Amino acid sequence: MNAGLKERRFFLTGAASGIGHACFRRLVAAGAKVACFDRDARALDALAGKGVLPLHGDVASSQGVNEAVDRAAASFGGLDGLINCAGVDLAARLEETSDAAWRQ
């Protein structure tokens, strides 16, 4: 990520840990504004700062994601990009995964 990201506005899922957190650090270092979406509220609070909008929620809830995207877009005056680093861990063998769980 480079200086071309300065003032760009991103919605980032899974921002509190792992690859999502690494993306968060790089975006902030490049001067981007970042809406951080994660289910770990305590870790999100630690990310708060200038140009950072912590949004608590779970990617398994489409309504929650839609509301968070709307809030981020309203807060930043639009969004320039989405970075999806969150996922749903079903902890089941593929052949034992139901259709409902797969859709989740």
PDB file of N, CA and C in Angstrom:
ATOM      1  N   MET A   1       0.839  -1.166   0.000  1.00  0.00           N
ATOM      2  CA  MET A   1       0.000   0.000   0.000  1.00  0.00           C
ATOM      3  C   MET A   1       0.891   1.238   0.000  1.00  0.00           C
ATOM      4  N   ASN A   2       0.447   2.254  -0.718  1.00  0.00           N
ATOM      5  CA  ASN A   2       1.307   3.423  -0.871  1.00  0.00           C
ATOM      6  C   ASN A   2       0.595   4.725  -0.549  1.00  0.00           C
ATOM      7  N   ALA A   3       1.282   5.812  -0.771  1.00  0.00           N
ATOM      8  CA  ALA A   3       0.754   7.141  -0.456  1.00  0.00           C
ATOM      9  C   ALA A   3      -0.475   7.486  -1.291  1.00  0.00           C
ATOM     10  N   GLY A   4      -0.735   6.775  -2.378  1.00  0.00           N
ATOM     11  CA  GLY A   4      -1.928   7.002  -3.183  1.00  0.00           C
ATOM     12  C   GLY A   4      -3.208   6.685  -2.424  1.00  0.00           C
ATOM     13  N   LEU A   5      -3.086   6.162  -1.231  1.00  0.00           N
ATOM     14  CA  LEU A   5      -4.258   5.830  -0.420  1.00  0.00           C
ATOM     15  C   LEU A   5      -4.642   6.938   0.548  1.00  0.00           C
ATOM     16  N   LYS A   6      -3.853   7.995   0.583  1.00  0.00           N
ATOM     17  CA  LYS A   6      -4.125   9.098   1.519  1.00  0.00           C
ATOM     18  C   LYS A   6      -5.534   9.633   1.278  1.00  0.00           C
ATOM     19  N   GLU A   7      -6.299   9.717   2.374  1.00  0.00           N
ATOM     20  CA  GLU A   7      -7.676  10.205   2.380  1.00  0.00           C
ATOM     21  C   GLU A   7      -8.672   9.282   1.672  1.00  0.00           C
ATOM     22  N   ARG A   8      -8.239   8.122   1.171  1.00  0.00           N
ATOM     23  CA  ARG A   8      -9.185   7.147   0.622  1.00  0.00           C
ATOM     24  C   ARG A   8      -9.966   6.559   1.778  1.00  0.00           C
ATOM     25  N   ARG A   9     -11.185   6.083   1.519  1.00  0.00           N
ATOM     26  CA  ARG A   9     -12.092   5.606   2.553  1.00  0.00           C
ATOM     27  C   ARG A   9     -12.404   4.129   2.336  1.00  0.00           C
ATOM     28  N   PHE A  10     -12.086   3.314   3.348  1.00  0.00           N
ATOM     29  CA  PHE A  10     -12.237   1.870   3.226  1.00  0.00           C
ATOM     30  C   PHE A  10     -13.133   1.289   4.312  1.00  0.00           C
ATOM     31  N   PHE A  11     -13.843   0.234   3.954  1.00  0.00           N
ATOM     32  CA  PHE A  11     -14.584  -0.585   4.901  1.00  0.00           C
ATOM     33  C   PHE A  11     -13.812  -1.892   5.002  1.00  0.00           C
ATOM     34  N   LEU A  12     -13.355  -2.220   6.207  1.00  0.00           N
ATOM     35  CA  LEU A  12     -12.483  -3.373   6.426  1.00  0.00           C
ATOM     36  C   LEU A  12     -13.120  -4.326   7.416  1.00  0.00           C
ATOM     37  N   THR A  13     -13.390  -5.561   6.988  1.00  0.00           N
ATOM     38  CA  THR A  13     -13.923  -6.562   7.908  1.00  0.00           C
ATOM     39  C   THR A  13     -12.767  -7.364   8.500  1.00  0.00           C
ATOM     40  N   GLY A  14     -12.969  -7.836   9.725  1.00  0.00           N
ATOM     41  CA  GLY A  14     -11.928  -8.613  10.403  1.00  0.00           C
ATOM     42  C   GLY A  14     -10.747  -7.762  10.816  1.00  0.00           C
ATOM     43  N   ALA A  15     -10.996  -6.492  11.127  1.00  0.00           N
ATOM     44  CA  ALA A  15      -9.926  -5.532  11.386  1.00  0.00           C
ATOM     45  C   ALA A  15      -9.201  -5.744  12.709  1.00  0.00           C
ATOM     46  N   ALA A  16      -9.792  -6.483  13.631  1.00  0.00           N
ATOM     47  CA  ALA A  16      -9.240  -6.570  14.987  1.00  0.00           C
ATOM     48  C   ALA A  16      -8.079  -7.551  15.132  1.00  0.00           C
ATOM     49  N   SER A  17      -7.897  -8.437  14.166  1.00  0.00           N
ATOM     50  CA  SER A  17      -6.823  -9.421  14.328  1.00  0.00           C
ATOM     51  C   SER A  17      -6.366  -9.967  12.974  1.00  0.00           C
ATOM     52  N   GLY A  18      -5.263 -10.675  13.015  1.00  0.00           N
ATOM     53  CA  GLY A  18      -4.760 -11.389  11.848  1.00  0.00           C
ATOM     54  C   GLY A  18      -4.495 -10.515  10.635  1.00  0.00           C
ATOM     55  N   ILE A  19      -4.843 -11.046   9.471  1.00  0.00           N
ATOM     56  CA  ILE A  19      -4.614 -10.344   8.210  1.00  0.00           C
ATOM     57  C   ILE A  19      -5.376  -9.018   8.179  1.00  0.00           C
ATOM     58  N   GLY A  20      -6.593  -9.011   8.724  1.00  0.00           N
ATOM     59  CA  GLY A  20      -7.376  -7.779   8.762  1.00  0.00           C
ATOM     60  C   GLY A  20      -6.677  -6.681   9.551  1.00  0.00           C
ATOM     61  N   HIS A  21      -6.076  -7.049  10.673  1.00  0.00           N
ATOM     62  CA  HIS A  21      -5.367  -6.053  11.479  1.00  0.00           C
ATOM     63  C   HIS A  21      -4.117  -5.551  10.758  1.00  0.00           C
ATOM     64  N   ALA A  22      -3.434  -6.445  10.059  1.00  0.00           N
ATOM     65  CA  ALA A  22      -2.264  -6.029   9.279  1.00  0.00           C
ATOM     66  C   ALA A  22      -2.683  -5.044   8.181  1.00  0.00           C
ATOM     67  N   CYS A  23      -3.812  -5.310   7.523  1.00  0.00           N
ATOM     68  CA  CYS A  23      -4.332  -4.377   6.513  1.00  0.00           C
ATOM     69  C   CYS A  23      -4.678  -3.043   7.153  1.00  0.00           C
ATOM     70  N   PHE A  24      -5.301  -3.088   8.322  1.00  0.00           N
ATOM     71  CA  PHE A  24      -5.641  -1.870   9.057  1.00  0.00           C
ATOM     72  C   PHE A  24      -4.402  -1.017   9.294  1.00  0.00           C
ATOM     73  N   ARG A  25      -3.346  -1.629   9.801  1.00  0.00           N
ATOM     74  CA  ARG A  25      -2.111  -0.886  10.099  1.00  0.00           C
ATOM     75  C   ARG A  25      -1.553  -0.233   8.846  1.00  0.00           C
ATOM     76  N   ARG A  26      -1.536  -0.956   7.739  1.00  0.00           N
ATOM     77  CA  ARG A  26      -0.993  -0.417   6.486  1.00  0.00           C
ATOM     78  C   ARG A  26      -1.851   0.727   5.951  1.00  0.00           C
ATOM     79  N   LEU A  27      -3.159   0.570   6.013  1.00  0.00           N
ATOM     80  CA  LEU A  27      -4.043   1.624   5.525  1.00  0.00           C
ATOM     81  C   LEU A  27      -3.882   2.909   6.339  1.00  0.00           C
ATOM     82  N   VAL A  28      -3.868   2.773   7.653  1.00  0.00           N
ATOM     83  CA  VAL A  28      -3.706   3.941   8.521  1.00  0.00           C
ATOM     84  C   VAL A  28      -2.355   4.603   8.275  1.00  0.00           C
ATOM     85  N   ALA A  29      -1.313   3.799   8.131  1.00  0.00           N
ATOM     86  CA  ALA A  29       0.025   4.346   7.878  1.00  0.00           C
ATOM     87  C   ALA A  29       0.071   5.111   6.554  1.00  0.00           C
ATOM     88  N   ALA A  30      -0.769   4.703   5.586  1.00  0.00           N
ATOM     89  CA  ALA A  30      -0.807   5.376   4.289  1.00  0.00           C
ATOM     90  C   ALA A  30      -1.738   6.586   4.291  1.00  0.00           C
ATOM     91  N   GLY A  31      -2.394   6.841   5.427  1.00  0.00           N
ATOM     92  CA  GLY A  31      -3.254   8.013   5.534  1.00  0.00           C
ATOM     93  C   GLY A  31      -4.695   7.800   5.129  1.00  0.00           C
ATOM     94  N   ALA A  32      -5.104   6.544   4.994  1.00  0.00           N
ATOM     95  CA  ALA A  32      -6.490   6.248   4.621  1.00  0.00           C
ATOM     96  C   ALA A  32      -7.411   6.373   5.827  1.00  0.00           C
ATOM     97  N   LYS A  33      -8.686   6.574   5.548  1.00  0.00           N
ATOM     98  CA  LYS A  33      -9.730   6.515   6.567  1.00  0.00           C
ATOM     99  C   LYS A  33     -10.275   5.092   6.544  1.00  0.00           C
ATOM    100  N   VAL A  34     -10.461   4.504   7.727  1.00  0.00           N
ATOM    101  CA  VAL A  34     -10.828   3.088   7.777  1.00  0.00           C
ATOM    102  C   VAL A  34     -12.008   2.860   8.714  1.00  0.00           C
ATOM    103  N   ALA A  35     -13.068   2.279   8.175  1.00  0.00           N
ATOM    104  CA  ALA A  35     -14.187   1.802   8.982  1.00  0.00           C
ATOM    105  C   ALA A  35     -13.867   0.352   9.308  1.00  0.00           C
ATOM    106  N   CYS A  36     -13.615   0.083  10.579  1.00  0.00           N
ATOM    107  CA  CYS A  36     -13.180  -1.244  11.038  1.00  0.00           C
ATOM    108  C   CYS A  36     -14.362  -2.024  11.571  1.00  0.00           C
ATOM    109  N   PHE A  37     -14.711  -3.106  10.912  1.00  0.00           N
ATOM    110  CA  PHE A  37     -15.858  -3.926  11.293  1.00  0.00           C
ATOM    111  C   PHE A  37     -15.348  -5.251  11.858  1.00  0.00           C
ATOM    112  N   ASP A  38     -15.759  -5.556  13.082  1.00  0.00           N
ATOM    113  CA  ASP A  38     -15.312  -6.803  13.716  1.00  0.00           C
ATOM    114  C   ASP A  38     -16.250  -7.126  14.867  1.00  0.00           C
ATOM    115  N   ARG A  39     -16.278  -8.384  15.266  1.00  0.00           N
ATOM    116  CA  ARG A  39     -17.136  -8.771  16.391  1.00  0.00           C
ATOM    117  C   ARG A  39     -16.436  -8.638  17.737  1.00  0.00           C
ATOM    118  N   ASP A  40     -15.143  -8.363  17.732  1.00  0.00           N
ATOM    119  CA  ASP A  40     -14.376  -8.202  18.968  1.00  0.00           C
ATOM    120  C   ASP A  40     -14.399  -6.723  19.378  1.00  0.00           C
ATOM    121  N   ALA A  41     -15.390  -6.352  20.194  1.00  0.00           N
ATOM    122  CA  ALA A  41     -15.593  -4.950  20.565  1.00  0.00           C
ATOM    123  C   ALA A  41     -14.400  -4.372  21.320  1.00  0.00           C
ATOM    124  N   ARG A  42     -13.810  -5.146  22.200  1.00  0.00           N
ATOM    125  CA  ARG A  42     -12.668  -4.638  22.981  1.00  0.00           C
ATOM    126  C   ARG A  42     -11.486  -4.327  22.071  1.00  0.00           C
ATOM    127  N   ALA A  43     -11.193  -5.216  21.137  1.00  0.00           N
ATOM    128  CA  ALA A  43     -10.084  -4.968  20.206  1.00  0.00           C
ATOM    129  C   ALA A  43     -10.395  -3.782  19.289  1.00  0.00           C
ATOM    130  N   LEU A  44     -11.654  -3.632  18.896  1.00  0.00           N
ATOM    131  CA  LEU A  44     -12.037  -2.491  18.066  1.00  0.00           C
ATOM    132  C   LEU A  44     -11.804  -1.176  18.793  1.00  0.00           C
ATOM    133  N   ASP A  45     -12.137  -1.141  20.072  1.00  0.00           N
ATOM    134  CA  ASP A  45     -11.928   0.084  20.848  1.00  0.00           C
ATOM    135  C   ASP A  45     -10.463   0.508  20.826  1.00  0.00           C
ATOM    136  N   ALA A  46      -9.567  -0.461  20.807  1.00  0.00           N
ATOM    137  CA  ALA A  46      -8.131  -0.157  20.787  1.00  0.00           C
ATOM    138  C   ALA A  46      -7.692   0.438  19.443  1.00  0.00           C
ATOM    139  N   LEU A  47      -8.487   0.260  18.399  1.00  0.00           N
ATOM    140  CA  LEU A  47      -8.138   0.784  17.071  1.00  0.00           C
ATOM    141  C   LEU A  47      -8.576   2.227  16.875  1.00  0.00           C
ATOM    142  N   ALA A  48      -9.455   2.707  17.725  1.00  0.00           N
ATOM    143  CA  ALA A  48     -10.034   4.039  17.535  1.00  0.00           C
ATOM    144  C   ALA A  48      -8.953   5.114  17.447  1.00  0.00           C
ATOM    145  N   GLY A  49      -9.159   6.048  16.573  1.00  0.00           N
ATOM    146  CA  GLY A  49      -8.227   7.158  16.392  1.00  0.00           C
ATOM    147  C   GLY A  49      -8.673   8.020  15.232  1.00  0.00           C
ATOM    148  N   LYS A  50      -7.860   8.978  14.876  1.00  0.00           N
ATOM    149  CA  LYS A  50      -8.183   9.890  13.781  1.00  0.00           C
ATOM    150  C   LYS A  50      -8.357   9.107  12.476  1.00  0.00           C
ATOM    151  N   GLY A  51      -9.481   9.311  11.833  1.00  0.00           N
ATOM    152  CA  GLY A  51      -9.739   8.639  10.557  1.00  0.00           C
ATOM    153  C   GLY A  51     -10.132   7.191  10.686  1.00  0.00           C
ATOM    154  N   VAL A  52     -10.438   6.743  11.912  1.00  0.00           N
ATOM    155  CA  VAL A  52     -10.815   5.346  12.145  1.00  0.00           C
ATOM    156  C   VAL A  52     -12.212   5.315  12.753  1.00  0.00           C
ATOM    157  N   LEU A  53     -13.081   4.508  12.174  1.00  0.00           N
ATOM    158  CA  LEU A  53     -14.437   4.340  12.682  1.00  0.00           C
ATOM    159  C   LEU A  53     -14.620   2.883  13.093  1.00  0.00           C
ATOM    160  N   PRO A  54     -14.594   2.586  14.400  1.00  0.00           N
ATOM    161  CA  PRO A  54     -14.808   1.214  14.846  1.00  0.00           C
ATOM    162  C   PRO A  54     -16.296   0.866  14.786  1.00  0.00           C
ATOM    163  N   LEU A  55     -16.618  -0.268  14.155  1.00  0.00           N
ATOM    164  CA  LEU A  55     -17.999  -0.716  14.014  1.00  0.00           C
ATOM    165  C   LEU A  55     -18.096  -2.171  14.482  1.00  0.00           C
ATOM    166  N   HIS A  56     -18.836  -2.378  15.553  1.00  0.00           N
ATOM    167  CA  HIS A  56     -18.974  -3.720  16.109  1.00  0.00           C
ATOM    168  C   HIS A  56     -20.055  -4.483  15.359  1.00  0.00           C
ATOM    169  N   GLY A  57     -19.751  -5.709  14.964  1.00  0.00           N
ATOM    170  CA  GLY A  57     -20.729  -6.553  14.289  1.00  0.00           C
ATOM    171  C   GLY A  57     -20.102  -7.832  13.797  1.00  0.00           C
ATOM    172  N   ASP A  58     -20.935  -8.671  13.217  1.00  0.00           N
ATOM    173  CA  ASP A  58     -20.519  -9.997  12.765  1.00  0.00           C
ATOM    174  C   ASP A  58     -20.869 -10.156  11.287  1.00  0.00           C
ATOM    175  N   VAL A  59     -19.927 -10.612  10.481  1.00  0.00           N
ATOM    176  CA  VAL A  59     -20.181 -10.782   9.046  1.00  0.00           C
ATOM    177  C   VAL A  59     -21.247 -11.832   8.766  1.00  0.00           C
ATOM    178  N   ALA A  60     -21.604 -12.637   9.755  1.00  0.00           N
ATOM    179  CA  ALA A  60     -22.656 -13.638   9.571  1.00  0.00           C
ATOM    180  C   ALA A  60     -24.043 -12.999   9.545  1.00  0.00           C
ATOM    181  N   SER A  61     -24.134 -11.713   9.898  1.00  0.00           N
ATOM    182  CA  SER A  61     -25.411 -10.991   9.885  1.00  0.00           C
ATOM    183  C   SER A  61     -25.424 -10.012   8.720  1.00  0.00           C
ATOM    184  N   SER A  62     -26.140 -10.356   7.665  1.00  0.00           N
ATOM    185  CA  SER A  62     -26.173  -9.455   6.503  1.00  0.00           C
ATOM    186  C   SER A  62     -26.802  -8.120   6.874  1.00  0.00           C
ATOM    187  N   GLN A  63     -27.797  -8.116   7.733  1.00  0.00           N
ATOM    188  CA  GLN A  63     -28.404  -6.861   8.161  1.00  0.00           C
ATOM    189  C   GLN A  63     -27.386  -6.010   8.912  1.00  0.00           C
ATOM    190  N   GLY A  64     -26.613  -6.629   9.798  1.00  0.00           N
ATOM    191  CA  GLY A  64     -25.593  -5.901  10.547  1.00  0.00           C
ATOM    192  C   GLY A  64     -24.518  -5.325   9.640  1.00  0.00           C
ATOM    193  N   VAL A  65     -24.123  -6.096   8.644  1.00  0.00           N
ATOM    194  CA  VAL A  65     -23.113  -5.614   7.695  1.00  0.00           C
ATOM    195  C   VAL A  65     -23.676  -4.439   6.897  1.00  0.00           C
ATOM    196  N   ASN A  66     -24.900  -4.579   6.408  1.00  0.00           N
ATOM    197  CA  ASN A  66     -25.516  -3.489   5.625  1.00  0.00           C
ATOM    198  C   ASN A  66     -25.619  -2.209   6.437  1.00  0.00           C
ATOM    199  N   GLU A  67     -26.027  -2.333   7.692  1.00  0.00           N
ATOM    200  CA  GLU A  67     -26.139  -1.152   8.550  1.00  0.00           C
ATOM    201  C   GLU A  67     -24.770  -0.515   8.797  1.00  0.00           C
ATOM    202  N   ALA A  68     -23.759  -1.345   9.002  1.00  0.00           N
ATOM    203  CA  ALA A  68     -22.408  -0.828   9.243  1.00  0.00           C
ATOM    204  C   ALA A  68     -21.853  -0.131   8.002  1.00  0.00           C
ATOM    205  N   VAL A  69     -22.081  -0.703   6.829  1.00  0.00           N
ATOM    206  CA  VAL A  69     -21.625  -0.069   5.584  1.00  0.00           C
ATOM    207  C   VAL A  69     -22.313   1.278   5.408  1.00  0.00           C
ATOM    208  N   ASP A  70     -23.617   1.326   5.670  1.00  0.00           N
ATOM    209  CA  ASP A  70     -24.347   2.583   5.557  1.00  0.00           C
ATOM    210  C   ASP A  70     -23.786   3.626   6.527  1.00  0.00           C
ATOM    211  N   ARG A  71     -23.508   3.200   7.754  1.00  0.00           N
ATOM    212  CA  ARG A  71     -22.968   4.127   8.762  1.00  0.00           C
ATOM    213  C   ARG A  71     -21.586   4.633   8.340  1.00  0.00           C
ATOM    214  N   ALA A  72     -20.750   3.727   7.837  1.00  0.00           N
ATOM    215  CA  ALA A  72     -19.408   4.118   7.397  1.00  0.00           C
ATOM    216  C   ALA A  72     -19.480   5.109   6.241  1.00  0.00           C
ATOM    217  N   ALA A  73     -20.325   4.810   5.263  1.00  0.00           N
ATOM    218  CA  ALA A  73     -20.460   5.692   4.099  1.00  0.00           C
ATOM    219  C   ALA A  73     -20.961   7.069   4.519  1.00  0.00           C
ATOM    220  N   ALA A  74     -21.903   7.107   5.454  1.00  0.00           N
ATOM    221  CA  ALA A  74     -22.420   8.387   5.934  1.00  0.00           C
ATOM    222  C   ALA A  74     -21.348   9.151   6.708  1.00  0.00           C
ATOM    223  N   SER A  75     -20.582   8.442   7.507  1.00  0.00           N
ATOM    224  CA  SER A  75     -19.550   9.078   8.328  1.00  0.00           C
ATOM    225  C   SER A  75     -18.407   9.639   7.490  1.00  0.00           C
ATOM    226  N   PHE A  76     -18.010   8.898   6.454  1.00  0.00           N
ATOM    227  CA  PHE A  76     -16.863   9.291   5.637  1.00  0.00           C
ATOM    228  C   PHE A  76     -17.256  10.050   4.367  1.00  0.00           C
ATOM    229  N   GLY A  77     -18.543  10.195   4.099  1.00  0.00           N
ATOM    230  CA  GLY A  77     -18.970  10.847   2.864  1.00  0.00           C
ATOM    231  C   GLY A  77     -18.788   9.950   1.656  1.00  0.00           C
ATOM    232  N   GLY A  78     -18.939   8.646   1.857  1.00  0.00           N
ATOM    233  CA  GLY A  78     -18.783   7.649   0.802  1.00  0.00           C
ATOM    234  C   GLY A  78     -17.659   6.691   1.134  1.00  0.00           C
ATOM    235  N   LEU A  79     -17.528   5.655   0.320  1.00  0.00           N
ATOM    236  CA  LEU A  79     -16.463   4.666   0.482  1.00  0.00           C
ATOM    237  C   LEU A  79     -15.770   4.449  -0.859  1.00  0.00           C
ATOM    238  N   ASP A  80     -14.465   4.226  -0.804  1.00  0.00           N
ATOM    239  CA  ASP A  80     -13.688   3.967  -2.013  1.00  0.00           C
ATOM    240  C   ASP A  80     -13.380   2.488  -2.204  1.00  0.00           C
ATOM    241  N   GLY A  81     -13.459   1.706  -1.122  1.00  0.00           N
ATOM    242  CA  GLY A  81     -13.105   0.303  -1.262  1.00  0.00           C
ATOM    243  C   GLY A  81     -13.551  -0.543  -0.091  1.00  0.00           C
ATOM    244  N   LEU A  82     -13.572  -1.840  -0.342  1.00  0.00           N
ATOM    245  CA  LEU A  82     -13.931  -2.849   0.645  1.00  0.00           C
ATOM    246  C   LEU A  82     -12.803  -3.861   0.722  1.00  0.00           C
ATOM    247  N   ILE A  83     -12.406  -4.194   1.942  1.00  0.00           N
ATOM    248  CA  ILE A  83     -11.405  -5.244   2.141  1.00  0.00           C
ATOM    249  C   ILE A  83     -12.023  -6.246   3.099  1.00  0.00           C
ATOM    250  N   ASN A  84     -12.268  -7.456   2.605  1.00  0.00           N
ATOM    251  CA  ASN A  84     -12.889  -8.518   3.394  1.00  0.00           C
ATOM    252  C   ASN A  84     -11.823  -9.447   3.950  1.00  0.00           C
ATOM    253  N   CYS A  85     -11.633  -9.387   5.259  1.00  0.00           N
ATOM    254  CA  CYS A  85     -10.676 -10.280   5.905  1.00  0.00           C
ATOM    255  C   CYS A  85     -11.354 -11.140   6.973  1.00  0.00           C
ATOM    256  N   ALA A  86     -12.640 -10.951   7.170  1.00  0.00           N
ATOM    257  CA  ALA A  86     -13.371 -11.751   8.154  1.00  0.00           C
ATOM    258  C   ALA A  86     -14.017 -12.932   7.465  1.00  0.00           C
ATOM    259  N   GLY A  87     -14.249 -13.940   8.228  1.00  0.00           N
ATOM    260  CA  GLY A  87     -14.925 -15.118   7.707  1.00  0.00           C
ATOM    261  C   GLY A  87     -15.715 -15.778   8.805  1.00  0.00           C
ATOM    262  N   VAL A  88     -16.428 -16.805   8.440  1.00  0.00           N
ATOM    263  CA  VAL A  88     -17.226 -17.564   9.383  1.00  0.00           C
ATOM    264  C   VAL A  88     -16.596 -18.938   9.510  1.00  0.00           C
ATOM    265  N   ASP A  89     -16.258 -19.315  10.726  1.00  0.00           N
ATOM    266  CA  ASP A  89     -15.644 -20.621  10.978  1.00  0.00           C
ATOM    267  C   ASP A  89     -16.739 -21.600  11.362  1.00  0.00           C
ATOM    268  N   LEU A  90     -17.047 -22.500  10.451  1.00  0.00           N
ATOM    269  CA  LEU A  90     -18.116 -23.462  10.700  1.00  0.00           C
ATOM    270  C   LEU A  90     -17.632 -24.686  11.468  1.00  0.00           C
ATOM    271  N   ALA A  91     -16.344 -24.919  11.504  1.00  0.00           N
ATOM    272  CA  ALA A  91     -15.751 -26.018  12.266  1.00  0.00           C
ATOM    273  C   ALA A  91     -16.443 -27.351  12.001  1.00  0.00           C
ATOM    274  N   ALA A  92     -16.647 -27.664  10.734  1.00  0.00           N
ATOM    275  CA  ALA A  92     -17.263 -28.938  10.365  1.00  0.00           C
ATOM    276  C   ALA A  92     -16.594 -29.452   9.092  1.00  0.00           C
ATOM    277  N   ARG A  93     -16.626 -30.740   8.926  1.00  0.00           N
ATOM    278  CA  ARG A  93     -16.113 -31.315   7.683  1.00  0.00           C
ATOM    279  C   ARG A  93     -17.015 -30.887   6.534  1.00  0.00           C
ATOM    280  N   LEU A  94     -16.455 -30.690   5.369  1.00  0.00           N
ATOM    281  CA  LEU A  94     -17.207 -30.215   4.218  1.00  0.00           C
ATOM    282  C   LEU A  94     -18.442 -31.073   3.960  1.00  0.00           C
ATOM    283  N   GLU A  95     -18.269 -32.382   3.970  1.00  0.00           N
ATOM    284  CA  GLU A  95     -19.394 -33.268   3.665  1.00  0.00           C
ATOM    285  C   GLU A  95     -20.464 -33.272   4.764  1.00  0.00           C
ATOM    286  N   GLU A  96     -20.158 -32.679   5.905  1.00  0.00           N
ATOM    287  CA  GLU A  96     -21.131 -32.598   7.007  1.00  0.00           C
ATOM    288  C   GLU A  96     -21.746 -31.206   7.121  1.00  0.00           C
ATOM    289  N   THR A  97     -21.388 -30.303   6.226  1.00  0.00           N
ATOM    290  CA  THR A  97     -21.868 -28.935   6.278  1.00  0.00           C
ATOM    291  C   THR A  97     -23.242 -28.837   5.595  1.00  0.00           C
ATOM    292  N   SER A  98     -24.233 -28.331   6.332  1.00  0.00           N
ATOM    293  CA  SER A  98     -25.581 -28.191   5.781  1.00  0.00           C
ATOM    294  C   SER A  98     -25.628 -27.052   4.765  1.00  0.00           C
ATOM    295  N   ASP A  99     -26.681 -27.042   3.968  1.00  0.00           N
ATOM    296  CA  ASP A  99     -26.866 -25.949   3.011  1.00  0.00           C
ATOM    297  C   ASP A  99     -27.006 -24.613   3.727  1.00  0.00           C
ATOM    298  N   ALA A 100     -27.716 -24.598   4.835  1.00  0.00           N
ATOM    299  CA  ALA A 100     -27.903 -23.362   5.602  1.00  0.00           C
ATOM    300  C   ALA A 100     -26.567 -22.837   6.122  1.00  0.00           C
ATOM    301  N   ALA A 101     -25.737 -23.730   6.646  1.00  0.00           N
ATOM    302  CA  ALA A 101     -24.424 -23.316   7.148  1.00  0.00           C
ATOM    303  C   ALA A 101     -23.549 -22.827   6.002  1.00  0.00           C
ATOM    304  N   TRP A 102     -23.604 -23.470   4.864  1.00  0.00           N
ATOM    305  CA  TRP A 102     -22.825 -23.050   3.699  1.00  0.00           C
ATOM    306  C   TRP A 102     -23.213 -21.641   3.261  1.00  0.00           C
ATOM    307  N   ARG A 103     -24.525 -21.347   3.240  1.00  0.00           N
ATOM    308  CA  ARG A 103     -24.991 -20.017   2.860  1.00  0.00           C
ATOM    309  C   ARG A 103     -24.547 -18.964   3.856  1.00  0.00           C
ATOM    310  N   GLN A 104     -24.451 -19.360   5.129  1.00  0.00           N
ATOM    311  CA  GLN A 104     -23.997 -18.407   6.153  1.00  0.00           C
ATOM    312  C   GLN A 104     -22.603 -17.934   5.832  1.00  0.00           C
TER     313      GLN A 104
END
